[in-house]
Amino acid sequence: MLMLKIIISGGGMFLVGLLFSLIFKRKKRVAFIYILYGAIIWIVTIALKFCWAVPVNKLLNNWIYTVLPAKIAGPLFWVYVGLLTGIFECGGIYLIIRYSRLKKMSLFESYGFGYGFGCIEAILLGLAQFAAVAAMATGKAPVPYIGWLTVPAPIVERVMTIFLHLFTTLLIIYGIKERKPYFFWLSFLYKSFVDTIAAWAQLSFGVTTASHIWIVEGILLIVTSVSIVGSIMFLQKK
């Protein structure tokens, strides 16, 4: 039964990522290559972020807590984690699009790119859940307790994250096309802020109980609702 819950959760994330990209492609008739470009660039930016974070984060965290009081060190490290997302994801998108032919993408092609950037994360996380189930079934990994109340949480979070990726990507592309750099900084600050909240939730608040998980999801829903509204507003620019 526990593995069934993980399968439902992982399958939901996988389907969210797959359906978002396929439905948009079909309705707007955007070439799949733009969705693929978004997915590839997500993989590149995340790989670069991990190359930095794996050797640096633990050392930096230990150092900050050594030289500063915990009530200052904690929030400072959360902000740092959030800024990593802004630097690598927003910065990576900006540099790749600014200095490539992708800056000539139409609005709908930009949407496809943004969906690809967000949907690939949901798809890969869903596949990771399936891999975890396989490991549990063969006894290579313990089976964690998961309540039914928490099963939908990762799926809801993926929907919010897809819109976050989409909106922040659209801001960057629009800023490049219109030569208005402040749209990049708006994207950078917004995405960094959201990931700062995520860092706080993971490192301080804790997400081990259903109540805590849904409190965090509620906060993220409020914050990322801007992404949903913003993405719709961009669509009106057609």
mmCIF file of C-alpha atoms in Angstrom:
data_model
loop_
_atom_site.group_PDB
_atom_site.id
_atom_site.type_symbol
_atom_site.label_atom_id
_atom_site.label_comp_id
_atom_site.label_asym_id
_atom_site.label_seq_id
_atom_site.Cartn_x
_atom_site.Cartn_y
_atom_site.Cartn_z
ATOM 1 C CA MET A 1 0.000 0.000 0.000
ATOM 2 C CA LEU A 2 2.854 2.386 0.788
ATOM 3 C CA MET A 3 4.455 1.710 -2.582
ATOM 4 C CA LEU A 4 1.078 2.286 -4.258
ATOM 5 C CA LYS A 5 0.994 5.776 -2.741
ATOM 6 C CA ILE A 6 4.464 6.498 -4.108
ATOM 7 C CA ILE A 7 3.432 5.184 -7.532
ATOM 8 C CA ILE A 8 0.355 7.444 -7.556
ATOM 9 C CA SER A 9 2.430 10.441 -6.491
ATOM 10 C CA GLY A 10 5.182 9.746 -9.019
ATOM 11 C CA GLY A 11 2.724 8.919 -11.774
ATOM 12 C CA GLY A 12 0.878 12.161 -11.113
ATOM 13 C CA MET A 13 4.060 14.201 -11.422
ATOM 14 C CA PHE A 14 5.030 12.377 -14.606
ATOM 15 C CA LEU A 15 1.602 12.895 -16.180
ATOM 16 C CA VAL A 16 1.465 16.566 -15.195
ATOM 17 C CA GLY A 17 4.765 17.203 -16.955
ATOM 18 C CA LEU A 18 3.851 15.155 -20.010
ATOM 19 C CA LEU A 19 0.292 16.439 -20.443
ATOM 20 C CA PHE A 20 1.137 20.119 -19.967
ATOM 21 C CA SER A 21 3.672 19.992 -22.783
ATOM 22 C CA LEU A 22 1.612 17.796 -25.132
ATOM 23 C CA ILE A 23 -1.645 19.713 -24.681
ATOM 24 C CA PHE A 24 0.057 23.039 -25.343
ATOM 25 C CA LYS A 25 1.835 21.634 -28.400
ATOM 26 C CA ARG A 26 -1.439 20.353 -29.824
ATOM 27 C CA LYS A 27 -3.521 23.460 -29.113
ATOM 28 C CA LYS A 28 -0.967 26.032 -30.255
ATOM 29 C CA ARG A 29 0.724 23.889 -32.926
ATOM 30 C CA VAL A 30 4.193 24.753 -31.653
ATOM 31 C CA ALA A 31 7.060 22.701 -33.058
ATOM 32 C CA PHE A 32 8.163 20.127 -30.493
ATOM 33 C CA ILE A 33 11.760 21.274 -30.904
ATOM 34 C CA TYR A 34 11.080 24.375 -28.778
ATOM 35 C CA ILE A 35 9.728 22.247 -25.936
ATOM 36 C CA LEU A 36 12.811 20.061 -26.320
ATOM 37 C CA TYR A 37 15.096 23.121 -26.225
ATOM 38 C CA GLY A 38 13.517 24.146 -22.926
ATOM 39 C CA ALA A 39 13.989 20.668 -21.478
ATOM 40 C CA ILE A 40 17.629 20.481 -22.561
ATOM 41 C CA ILE A 41 18.445 23.899 -21.141
ATOM 42 C CA TRP A 42 16.796 22.958 -17.826
ATOM 43 C CA ILE A 43 19.071 19.902 -17.657
ATOM 44 C CA VAL A 44 22.122 22.044 -18.447
ATOM 45 C CA THR A 45 21.335 24.736 -15.864
ATOM 46 C CA ILE A 46 20.491 22.215 -13.139
ATOM 47 C CA ALA A 47 23.669 20.254 -13.858
ATOM 48 C CA LEU A 48 25.726 23.432 -13.512
ATOM 49 C CA LYS A 49 23.925 24.327 -10.284
ATOM 50 C CA PHE A 50 24.660 20.889 -8.837
ATOM 51 C CA CYS A 51 28.310 21.127 -9.875
ATOM 52 C CA TRP A 52 28.516 24.252 -7.735
ATOM 53 C CA ALA A 53 26.244 23.210 -4.873
ATOM 54 C CA VAL A 54 27.624 19.739 -4.151
ATOM 55 C CA PRO A 55 31.167 20.837 -3.192
ATOM 56 C CA VAL A 56 30.268 24.297 -1.844
ATOM 57 C CA ASN A 57 26.946 24.214 0.018
ATOM 58 C CA LYS A 58 27.887 22.021 2.963
ATOM 59 C CA LEU A 59 31.166 23.857 3.543
ATOM 60 C CA LEU A 60 29.462 27.236 3.288
ATOM 61 C CA ASN A 61 26.651 26.165 5.606
ATOM 62 C CA ASN A 62 29.119 24.978 8.257
ATOM 63 C CA TRP A 63 31.162 28.169 7.951
ATOM 64 C CA ILE A 64 28.148 30.482 8.216
ATOM 65 C CA TYR A 65 26.904 28.732 11.355
ATOM 66 C CA THR A 66 30.419 28.943 12.814
ATOM 67 C CA VAL A 67 30.853 32.700 12.389
ATOM 68 C CA LEU A 68 27.257 33.876 12.835
ATOM 69 C CA PRO A 69 24.441 33.257 15.315
ATOM 70 C CA ALA A 70 21.976 30.598 14.162
ATOM 71 C CA LYS A 71 19.103 33.106 13.883
ATOM 72 C CA ILE A 72 21.155 35.024 11.284
ATOM 73 C CA ALA A 73 23.023 32.122 9.677
ATOM 74 C CA GLY A 74 19.838 30.196 8.889
ATOM 75 C CA PRO A 75 18.012 32.914 6.924
ATOM 76 C CA LEU A 76 21.262 33.921 5.225
ATOM 77 C CA PHE A 77 21.787 30.384 3.959
ATOM 78 C CA TRP A 78 18.169 30.127 2.759
ATOM 79 C CA VAL A 79 18.670 33.298 0.734
ATOM 80 C CA TYR A 80 21.909 31.903 -0.677
ATOM 81 C CA VAL A 81 20.116 28.727 -1.807
ATOM 82 C CA GLY A 82 17.422 30.846 -3.435
ATOM 83 C CA LEU A 83 20.003 32.987 -5.208
ATOM 84 C CA LEU A 84 21.664 29.879 -6.647
ATOM 85 C CA THR A 85 18.441 29.182 -8.505
ATOM 86 C CA GLY A 86 18.287 32.732 -9.797
ATOM 87 C CA ILE A 87 21.925 32.701 -10.879
ATOM 88 C CA PHE A 88 21.988 29.338 -12.632
ATOM 89 C CA GLU A 89 18.436 28.960 -13.923
ATOM 90 C CA CYS A 90 17.543 32.556 -14.782
ATOM 91 C CA GLY A 91 21.115 33.490 -15.642
ATOM 92 C CA GLY A 92 21.581 30.357 -17.726
ATOM 93 C CA ILE A 93 18.396 30.964 -19.711
ATOM 94 C CA TYR A 94 19.357 34.584 -20.298
ATOM 95 C CA LEU A 95 22.844 33.823 -21.601
ATOM 96 C CA ILE A 96 21.780 30.946 -23.838
ATOM 97 C CA ILE A 97 18.833 32.780 -25.379
ATOM 98 C CA ARG A 98 20.533 36.177 -25.588
ATOM 99 C CA TYR A 99 23.455 34.776 -27.576
ATOM 100 C CA SER A 100 21.627 32.267 -29.777
ATOM 101 C CA ARG A 101 18.933 32.191 -32.429
ATOM 102 C CA LEU A 102 16.394 31.353 -29.743
ATOM 103 C CA LYS A 103 15.972 35.073 -29.082
ATOM 104 C CA LYS A 104 13.930 35.153 -32.313
ATOM 105 C CA MET A 105 11.273 32.809 -30.896
ATOM 106 C CA SER A 106 7.656 33.879 -31.304
ATOM 107 C CA LEU A 107 5.363 34.195 -28.283
ATOM 108 C CA PHE A 108 3.953 30.689 -28.666
ATOM 109 C CA GLU A 109 7.420 29.255 -29.296
ATOM 110 C CA SER A 110 8.577 30.985 -26.098
ATOM 111 C CA TYR A 111 5.650 29.371 -24.296
ATOM 112 C CA GLY A 112 6.699 25.986 -25.641
ATOM 113 C CA PHE A 113 10.253 26.630 -24.453
ATOM 114 C CA GLY A 114 8.998 27.630 -20.988
ATOM 115 C CA TYR A 115 6.779 24.579 -20.716
ATOM 116 C CA GLY A 116 9.676 22.362 -21.745
ATOM 117 C CA PHE A 117 11.846 23.962 -19.066
ATOM 118 C CA GLY A 118 9.222 23.296 -16.388
ATOM 119 C CA CYS A 119 7.720 20.011 -17.558
ATOM 120 C CA ILE A 120 10.976 18.080 -17.829
ATOM 121 C CA GLU A 121 11.502 18.545 -14.090
ATOM 122 C CA ALA A 122 8.081 17.046 -13.309
ATOM 123 C CA ILE A 123 8.686 14.153 -15.711
ATOM 124 C CA LEU A 124 12.117 13.324 -14.276
ATOM 125 C CA LEU A 125 10.903 13.559 -10.671
ATOM 126 C CA GLY A 126 8.065 11.206 -11.549
ATOM 127 C CA LEU A 127 10.511 8.748 -13.101
ATOM 128 C CA ALA A 128 12.689 9.039 -9.999
ATOM 129 C CA GLN A 129 9.708 7.949 -7.903
ATOM 130 C CA PHE A 130 9.253 4.891 -10.124
ATOM 131 C CA ALA A 131 12.946 4.076 -9.718
ATOM 132 C CA ALA A 132 12.549 4.390 -5.947
ATOM 133 C CA VAL A 133 9.610 1.961 -6.027
ATOM 134 C CA ALA A 134 11.717 -0.531 -7.993
ATOM 135 C CA ALA A 135 14.485 -0.240 -5.389
ATOM 136 C CA MET A 136 11.974 -0.773 -2.564
ATOM 137 C CA ALA A 137 10.447 -3.786 -4.309
ATOM 138 C CA THR A 138 13.856 -5.460 -4.525
ATOM 139 C CA GLY A 139 14.739 -4.591 -0.937
ATOM 140 C CA LYS A 140 17.497 -2.171 -1.936
ATOM 141 C CA ALA A 141 15.770 0.770 -0.249
ATOM 142 C CA PRO A 142 13.503 1.094 2.802
ATOM 143 C CA VAL A 143 9.809 1.817 2.297
ATOM 144 C CA PRO A 144 8.996 5.184 3.938
ATOM 145 C CA TYR A 145 5.660 5.901 5.577
ATOM 146 C CA ILE A 146 3.493 8.165 3.433
ATOM 147 C CA GLY A 147 -0.030 9.184 4.459
ATOM 148 C CA TRP A 148 -2.788 9.542 1.891
ATOM 149 C CA LEU A 149 -3.077 13.244 2.755
ATOM 150 C CA THR A 150 0.422 13.879 1.443
ATOM 151 C CA VAL A 151 0.089 11.903 -1.809
ATOM 152 C CA PRO A 152 -1.331 14.819 -3.880
ATOM 153 C CA ALA A 153 1.194 17.344 -2.523
ATOM 154 C CA PRO A 154 4.038 16.643 -5.011
ATOM 155 C CA ILE A 155 1.555 16.740 -7.892
ATOM 156 C CA VAL A 156 0.147 20.099 -6.789
ATOM 157 C CA GLU A 157 3.681 21.399 -6.307
ATOM 158 C CA ARG A 158 4.687 20.346 -9.832
ATOM 159 C CA VAL A 159 1.755 22.252 -11.333
ATOM 160 C CA MET A 160 2.796 25.370 -9.426
ATOM 161 C CA THR A 161 6.434 24.895 -10.383
ATOM 162 C CA ILE A 162 5.628 24.499 -14.081
ATOM 163 C CA PHE A 163 3.862 27.865 -14.047
ATOM 164 C CA LEU A 164 6.755 29.378 -12.077
ATOM 165 C CA HIS A 165 9.262 28.161 -14.676
ATOM 166 C CA LEU A 166 7.002 29.271 -17.517
ATOM 167 C CA PHE A 167 6.404 32.787 -16.216
ATOM 168 C CA THR A 168 9.995 33.491 -15.205
ATOM 169 C CA THR A 169 11.197 32.192 -18.574
ATOM 170 C CA LEU A 170 8.708 34.390 -20.433
ATOM 171 C CA LEU A 171 9.895 37.419 -18.452
ATOM 172 C CA ILE A 172 13.490 36.756 -19.492
ATOM 173 C CA ILE A 173 12.649 36.206 -23.156
ATOM 174 C CA TYR A 174 10.392 39.270 -23.265
ATOM 175 C CA GLY A 175 13.120 41.382 -21.672
ATOM 176 C CA ILE A 176 15.632 40.218 -24.276
ATOM 177 C CA LYS A 177 13.297 40.817 -27.216
ATOM 178 C CA GLU A 178 12.194 44.254 -25.978
ATOM 179 C CA ARG A 179 15.665 45.256 -24.727
ATOM 180 C CA LYS A 180 14.335 45.796 -21.215
ATOM 181 C CA PRO A 181 16.789 44.175 -18.768
ATOM 182 C CA TYR A 182 14.637 44.880 -15.723
ATOM 183 C CA PHE A 183 12.376 41.986 -16.809
ATOM 184 C CA PHE A 184 15.345 39.664 -16.277
ATOM 185 C CA TRP A 185 15.903 41.059 -12.795
ATOM 186 C CA LEU A 186 12.211 40.699 -12.000
ATOM 187 C CA SER A 187 12.422 37.049 -13.042
ATOM 188 C CA PHE A 188 15.654 36.586 -11.083
ATOM 189 C CA LEU A 189 14.319 38.082 -7.847
ATOM 190 C CA TYR A 190 10.948 36.349 -8.053
ATOM 191 C CA LYS A 191 12.370 32.887 -8.671
ATOM 192 C CA SER A 192 15.087 33.361 -6.046
ATOM 193 C CA PHE A 193 12.417 34.407 -3.530
ATOM 194 C CA VAL A 194 10.329 31.297 -4.205
ATOM 195 C CA ASP A 195 13.349 29.030 -3.791
ATOM 196 C CA THR A 196 14.313 30.850 -0.599
ATOM 197 C CA ILE A 197 10.915 29.834 0.792
ATOM 198 C CA ALA A 198 11.551 26.264 -0.367
ATOM 199 C CA ALA A 199 14.951 26.276 1.370
ATOM 200 C CA TRP A 200 13.356 27.530 4.594
ATOM 201 C CA ALA A 201 10.741 24.777 4.383
ATOM 202 C CA GLN A 202 13.310 22.036 3.830
ATOM 203 C CA LEU A 203 16.021 23.230 6.205
ATOM 204 C CA SER A 204 14.108 24.815 9.070
ATOM 205 C CA PHE A 205 10.328 24.434 9.080
ATOM 206 C CA GLY A 206 10.381 20.763 8.132
ATOM 207 C CA VAL A 207 8.128 18.876 5.736
ATOM 208 C CA THR A 208 7.803 15.541 7.522
ATOM 209 C CA THR A 209 4.144 15.853 8.565
ATOM 210 C CA ALA A 210 1.017 16.345 6.470
ATOM 211 C CA SER A 211 0.172 19.617 8.212
ATOM 212 C CA HIS A 212 3.611 21.110 7.556
ATOM 213 C CA ILE A 213 3.622 19.903 3.961
ATOM 214 C CA TRP A 214 0.279 21.545 3.204
ATOM 215 C CA ILE A 215 1.207 24.755 5.028
ATOM 216 C CA VAL A 216 4.238 25.037 2.758
ATOM 217 C CA GLU A 217 2.183 24.153 -0.324
ATOM 218 C CA GLY A 218 -0.351 26.818 0.665
ATOM 219 C CA ILE A 219 2.378 29.452 0.970
ATOM 220 C CA LEU A 220 3.843 28.440 -2.382
ATOM 221 C CA LEU A 221 0.389 28.481 -3.982
ATOM 222 C CA ILE A 222 -0.102 32.087 -2.891
ATOM 223 C CA VAL A 223 3.344 33.126 -4.108
ATOM 224 C CA THR A 224 3.226 31.233 -7.403
ATOM 225 C CA SER A 225 -0.308 32.402 -8.218
ATOM 226 C CA VAL A 226 1.495 35.429 -9.655
ATOM 227 C CA SER A 227 3.018 33.043 -12.210
ATOM 228 C CA ILE A 228 -0.367 31.755 -13.322
ATOM 229 C CA VAL A 229 -1.807 35.246 -13.744
ATOM 230 C CA GLY A 230 1.379 36.496 -15.400
ATOM 231 C CA SER A 231 1.509 33.595 -17.854
ATOM 232 C CA ILE A 232 -2.090 34.257 -18.905
ATOM 233 C CA MET A 233 -1.351 37.968 -19.326
ATOM 234 C CA PHE A 234 1.586 37.166 -21.604
ATOM 235 C CA LEU A 235 -0.711 34.999 -23.695
ATOM 236 C CA GLN A 236 -2.943 38.023 -24.287
ATOM 237 C CA LYS A 237 -0.023 39.705 -26.055
ATOM 238 C CA LYS A 238 -0.542 37.484 -29.095
#
